[in-house]
Short mmCIF file of C-alpha atoms in Angstrom, two decimals:
data_model
loop_
_atom_site.label_atom_id
_atom_site.label_comp_id
_atom_site.label_asym_id
_atom_site.label_seq_id
_atom_site.Cartn_x
_atom_site.Cartn_y
_atom_site.Cartn_z
CA MET A 1 21.87 -16.54 -0.87
CA THR A 2 20.95 -13.97 -3.55
CA THR A 3 17.55 -12.29 -3.83
CA THR A 4 16.91 -14.25 -7.04
CA LYS A 5 17.39 -17.56 -5.23
CA LEU A 6 15.22 -16.36 -2.36
CA LYS A 7 12.42 -15.44 -4.77
CA ILE A 8 12.68 -18.77 -6.63
CA ILE A 9 12.27 -20.65 -3.34
CA ALA A 10 9.33 -18.41 -2.43
CA LEU A 11 7.83 -18.97 -5.89
CA ILE A 12 7.99 -22.76 -5.53
CA SER A 13 6.46 -22.49 -2.06
CA MET A 14 3.69 -20.25 -3.39
CA PHE A 15 2.96 -22.61 -6.27
CA ILE A 16 2.56 -25.58 -3.91
CA ASP A 17 0.29 -23.49 -1.68
CA HIS A 18 -1.90 -22.46 -4.61
CA VAL A 19 -2.14 -26.04 -5.85
CA GLY A 20 -3.63 -26.78 -2.43
CA GLN A 21 -5.93 -23.78 -2.73
CA PHE A 22 -7.41 -24.47 -6.16
CA ILE A 23 -7.19 -28.26 -6.47
CA SER A 24 -9.46 -30.10 -4.05
CA ASN A 25 -8.38 -33.07 -1.90
CA THR A 26 -4.75 -31.99 -1.71
CA PRO A 27 -2.85 -32.49 1.59
CA GLU A 28 -2.94 -29.71 4.17
CA TRP A 29 0.85 -29.69 4.30
CA PHE A 30 0.81 -27.96 0.90
CA HIS A 31 -0.36 -24.88 2.81
CA TRP A 32 2.29 -25.35 5.49
CA VAL A 33 4.97 -25.21 2.78
CA GLY A 34 3.21 -22.15 1.38
CA ARG A 35 3.83 -20.16 4.57
CA ILE A 36 7.38 -19.56 3.32
CA ALA A 37 6.28 -17.50 0.33
CA ALA A 38 4.75 -14.26 1.64
CA PRO A 39 7.48 -13.24 4.14
CA VAL A 40 10.28 -14.04 1.68
CA PHE A 41 8.62 -12.05 -1.10
CA ILE A 42 8.07 -9.16 1.34
CA TYR A 43 11.73 -9.23 2.36
CA ALA A 44 12.85 -9.38 -1.28
CA LEU A 45 10.57 -6.44 -2.03
CA ILE A 46 12.23 -4.34 0.68
CA ILE A 47 15.67 -5.19 -0.65
CA GLY A 48 14.57 -4.30 -4.17
CA TYR A 49 13.13 -0.98 -3.03
CA GLN A 50 16.29 -0.17 -1.12
CA TYR A 51 18.51 -0.59 -4.19
CA THR A 52 16.25 0.49 -7.05
CA LEU A 53 17.42 3.52 -9.01
CA ASP A 54 13.89 4.88 -9.52
CA ARG A 55 11.61 4.40 -6.53
CA LYS A 56 8.63 6.17 -8.06
CA LYS A 57 8.79 3.89 -11.10
CA TYR A 58 9.02 0.91 -8.73
CA ILE A 59 5.86 2.04 -6.93
CA ILE A 60 3.96 2.71 -10.16
CA ARG A 61 4.90 -0.71 -11.55
CA LEU A 62 3.59 -2.41 -8.41
CA TYR A 63 0.33 -0.49 -8.56
CA LEU A 64 -0.19 -1.32 -12.24
CA CYS A 65 0.34 -5.00 -11.40
CA THR A 66 -2.13 -4.65 -8.52
CA LEU A 67 -4.70 -3.03 -10.81
CA GLY A 68 -4.17 -5.57 -13.58
CA MET A 69 -4.54 -8.52 -11.22
CA ALA A 70 -7.67 -7.01 -9.66
CA ILE A 71 -9.28 -6.58 -13.07
CA LEU A 72 -8.28 -10.11 -14.13
CA ASN A 73 -9.79 -11.52 -10.93
CA LEU A 74 -13.01 -9.57 -11.45
CA ILE A 75 -13.44 -10.79 -15.03
CA ILE A 76 -12.78 -14.42 -14.11
CA ASN A 77 -15.07 -14.25 -11.09
CA ILE A 78 -17.90 -12.80 -13.18
CA VAL A 79 -17.47 -15.37 -15.96
CA PHE A 80 -17.32 -18.31 -13.54
CA ASN A 81 -19.69 -16.96 -10.88
CA GLU A 82 -22.00 -19.95 -11.20
CA THR A 83 -19.21 -22.30 -10.07
CA GLN A 84 -19.01 -20.50 -6.68
CA MET A 85 -15.23 -20.75 -6.99
CA TYR A 86 -13.57 -17.34 -6.77
CA ILE A 87 -10.10 -15.85 -7.10
CA THR A 88 -9.17 -13.31 -4.44
CA ASN A 89 -5.40 -13.71 -4.79
CA ASN A 90 -3.65 -10.40 -5.41
CA PHE A 91 -0.43 -10.23 -3.43
CA PHE A 92 0.70 -7.31 -5.54
CA ALA A 93 -1.70 -5.17 -3.46
CA PRO A 94 -0.07 -5.57 -0.02
CA LEU A 95 3.37 -5.28 -1.62
CA PHE A 96 2.32 -1.98 -3.16
CA LEU A 97 0.98 -0.74 0.19
CA ILE A 98 4.15 -1.72 2.03
CA ILE A 99 6.27 0.28 -0.38
CA ILE A 100 3.99 3.33 -0.49
CA PHE A 101 3.92 3.43 3.32
CA ILE A 102 7.72 3.20 3.45
CA TYR A 103 8.02 5.90 0.78
CA PHE A 104 6.01 8.38 2.84
CA PHE A 105 7.48 7.39 6.21
CA GLU A 106 10.98 8.02 4.86
CA LYS A 107 10.07 11.66 4.33
CA LYS A 108 9.81 12.00 8.15
CA GLN A 109 7.19 14.73 8.04
CA ILE A 110 3.94 14.67 9.98
CA LYS A 111 1.93 15.84 6.98
CA TYR A 112 2.73 12.63 5.11
CA VAL A 113 1.73 10.50 8.11
CA LEU A 114 -1.54 12.42 8.32
CA PHE A 115 -2.02 11.91 4.58
CA LEU A 116 -1.66 8.14 5.03
CA VAL A 117 -4.16 8.11 7.91
CA VAL A 118 -6.74 10.19 6.01
CA TRP A 119 -6.18 8.16 2.84
CA GLN A 120 -6.77 4.87 4.65
CA MET A 121 -9.90 6.17 6.35
CA LEU A 122 -11.32 7.41 3.05
CA VAL A 123 -10.52 4.31 1.01
CA PHE A 124 -11.95 2.10 3.75
CA LEU A 125 -15.26 3.96 3.55
CA ILE A 126 -15.20 4.17 -0.25
CA SER A 127 -14.44 0.45 -0.59
CA MET A 128 -17.30 -0.40 1.75
CA LEU A 129 -19.66 1.95 -0.09
CA PHE A 130 -18.90 0.47 -3.51
CA SER A 131 -18.96 -3.08 -2.15
CA GLU A 132 -22.42 -2.66 -0.64
CA ILE A 133 -23.91 -2.03 -4.07
CA ASP A 134 -25.94 -4.99 -5.29
CA TRP A 135 -23.40 -6.77 -7.53
CA ARG A 136 -25.71 -9.32 -9.09
CA PHE A 137 -22.99 -10.91 -11.19
CA ILE A 138 -20.88 -11.94 -8.14
CA SER A 139 -22.45 -13.85 -5.27
CA ASP A 140 -19.60 -13.57 -2.76
CA ALA A 141 -19.31 -10.12 -1.13
CA SER A 142 -15.70 -10.72 -0.02
CA VAL A 143 -14.67 -10.91 -3.68
CA VAL A 144 -16.06 -7.42 -4.27
CA TYR A 145 -14.37 -6.07 -1.14
CA GLN A 146 -11.03 -7.47 -2.30
CA PHE A 147 -11.46 -5.89 -5.73
CA PHE A 148 -12.15 -2.37 -4.47
CA GLY A 149 -9.65 -2.72 -1.63
CA SER A 150 -6.96 -3.52 -4.17
CA ILE A 151 -7.67 -0.71 -6.62
CA PHE A 152 -8.16 1.93 -3.89
CA GLY A 153 -5.37 0.64 -1.63
CA SER A 154 -7.16 -0.23 1.62
CA VAL A 155 -5.03 -2.22 4.09
CA PHE A 156 -8.18 -3.97 5.33
CA PHE A 157 -9.36 -5.28 1.98
CA VAL A 158 -6.19 -6.62 0.39
CA GLU A 159 -4.79 -10.13 0.51
CA GLY A 160 -3.12 -10.73 3.86
CA GLY A 161 -4.75 -7.69 5.44
CA PRO A 162 -3.11 -5.03 7.63
CA PHE A 163 -0.91 -7.42 9.60
CA PHE A 164 1.19 -8.39 6.59
CA VAL A 165 1.60 -4.76 5.63
CA LEU A 166 2.80 -4.25 9.20
CA LEU A 167 5.27 -7.14 8.80
CA GLY A 168 6.72 -5.40 5.77
CA LEU A 169 7.21 -2.17 7.70
CA LEU A 170 8.84 -4.01 10.61
CA LEU A 171 11.24 -5.86 8.30
CA TYR A 172 12.13 -2.56 6.67
CA VAL A 173 12.94 -0.93 10.01
CA THR A 174 15.11 -3.88 11.12
CA ARG A 175 16.60 -4.69 7.69
CA LYS A 176 20.19 -3.70 8.62
CA THR A 177 20.68 -6.21 11.44
CA LYS A 178 20.04 -9.95 11.43
CA ILE A 179 19.31 -9.87 15.15
CA GLY A 180 16.64 -7.23 14.63
CA ILE A 181 15.10 -9.16 11.75
CA SER A 182 15.11 -12.36 13.83
CA VAL A 183 13.47 -10.79 16.87
CA VAL A 184 10.75 -9.05 14.86
CA TYR A 185 10.08 -12.11 12.72
CA ILE A 186 9.85 -14.55 15.63
CA LEU A 187 7.57 -12.21 17.57
CA PHE A 188 5.34 -11.75 14.52
CA SER A 189 5.07 -15.52 14.05
CA ILE A 190 4.08 -15.92 17.71
CA PHE A 191 1.65 -13.02 17.29
CA CYS A 192 -0.06 -14.82 14.39
CA TYR A 193 -0.48 -17.95 16.50
CA VAL A 194 -1.90 -16.07 19.49
CA VAL A 195 -4.21 -13.82 17.48
CA TYR A 196 -5.70 -16.69 15.50
CA SER A 197 -6.09 -18.82 18.63
CA LYS A 198 -8.07 -16.08 20.35
CA TRP A 199 -10.02 -14.42 17.53
CA GLY A 200 -9.47 -16.38 14.32
CA TYR A 201 -12.73 -18.31 14.53
CA ARG A 202 -14.95 -15.27 15.03
CA PRO A 203 -17.40 -14.78 12.14
CA ASP A 204 -17.74 -11.01 12.44
CA PHE A 205 -16.73 -8.52 9.76
CA PHE A 206 -13.59 -7.09 11.38
CA ALA A 207 -12.15 -10.47 12.36
CA GLU A 208 -12.64 -11.67 8.78
CA TYR A 209 -10.61 -8.82 7.29
CA LEU A 210 -8.13 -8.24 10.11
CA ILE A 211 -7.14 -11.89 10.52
CA GLN A 212 -6.65 -12.97 6.92
CA PHE A 213 -4.56 -16.02 7.71
CA ALA A 214 -5.07 -19.59 8.88
CA GLY A 215 -4.29 -21.20 12.20
CA TYR A 216 -1.03 -22.59 10.80
CA GLN A 217 0.31 -19.17 9.73
CA TRP A 218 2.90 -19.37 12.53
CA ILE A 219 4.69 -22.01 10.40
CA MET A 220 6.09 -19.04 8.49
CA ILE A 221 8.86 -19.21 11.09
CA ILE A 222 10.61 -21.77 8.83
CA ALA A 223 11.30 -18.97 6.34
CA LEU A 224 13.54 -17.08 8.80
CA PRO A 225 16.73 -19.09 8.09
CA LEU A 226 16.29 -18.36 4.37
CA ILE A 227 15.99 -14.64 5.04
CA LEU A 228 19.07 -14.72 7.27
CA LEU A 229 21.04 -16.47 4.51
CA TYR A 230 20.68 -13.42 2.24
CA ASN A 231 24.20 -12.42 1.18
CA GLY A 232 23.54 -8.90 -0.10
CA LYS A 233 23.73 -9.89 -3.76
CA LYS A 234 21.04 -9.62 -6.42
CA GLY A 235 21.74 -12.69 -8.53
CA ILE A 236 20.62 -12.98 -12.15
CA GLY A 237 17.46 -10.94 -11.61
CA LEU A 238 14.55 -12.49 -13.55
CA LYS A 239 12.49 -9.45 -12.51
CA TYR A 240 9.73 -9.64 -15.09
CA PHE A 241 9.49 -13.44 -14.84
CA PHE A 242 8.08 -13.13 -11.31
CA TYR A 243 5.61 -10.43 -12.34
CA VAL A 244 4.30 -12.61 -15.18
CA PHE A 245 4.39 -15.97 -13.40
CA TYR A 246 2.10 -14.83 -10.59
CA PRO A 247 -1.11 -14.13 -12.56
CA VAL A 248 -0.45 -16.87 -15.13
CA HIS A 249 -0.04 -19.70 -12.63
CA ILE A 250 -3.08 -18.59 -10.62
CA LEU A 251 -5.26 -18.48 -13.73
CA ILE A 252 -4.09 -21.91 -14.90
CA LEU A 253 -4.56 -23.55 -11.49
CA TYR A 254 -7.96 -21.91 -11.11
CA LEU A 255 -9.16 -23.22 -14.48
CA ILE A 256 -7.85 -26.70 -13.67
CA GLY A 257 -9.66 -26.55 -10.33
CA VAL A 258 -12.93 -25.50 -11.99
CA TYR A 259 -12.61 -28.27 -14.58
CA LEU A 260 -11.90 -30.96 -11.96
CA SER A 261 -14.79 -29.76 -9.76
CA GLN A 262 -17.20 -30.12 -12.68
CA LEU A 263 -15.95 -33.65 -13.36
CA GLY A 264 -16.67 -34.55 -9.74
#
């Protein structure tokens, strides 16, 4: 299976998941299907990074998409604040962080590891500082945290949180062997189940931003056969289609959801 086919399957899965997110009274199994999307997109990202001719350009493009989506979310959330329906979706952000972490780890120098540690500590504090300002035009504090986490690059305040960034790093390390990928992926799926079972229901700040997934996240295990079917080929590409489809479909589904909620 080519990376293009993998991404199309992930895109369909993501679309179904987001229908369930924005349109009320949809079946829960929409979200079960949606568990395929994130790991497949992460795997496709790693493949793309491995074969791209210009890695710096790849990183910059991902950050610009992250920034653009964050700004779009902020505008929509301000305009529709009174509906109490918010967009926090910005999967460009964890994808950007995965790649930037890999980029520095590949240099195999302690100074770059220290840079990443200091950077994450600083952006965590900066994101919290900016988010604690009285943002009168947005009622939900988590929306503000997601915005600043995305633009500053904090692993705690991006969609999926630090664990999905970790998944990306693990898949990168094991990318050359299907056995390695399988072991890491199965263990991560079990980890999601155990972590949510023990701490997922806690209402405190760190649980909210560390465990940014639902109790059914372990269902992501069904994406493993798709990843293992990757045949090393790119396919027809459609690179910019995926970059454009993501914000457009979220905006459309969000507006439909707002409209239907007002009818009800």
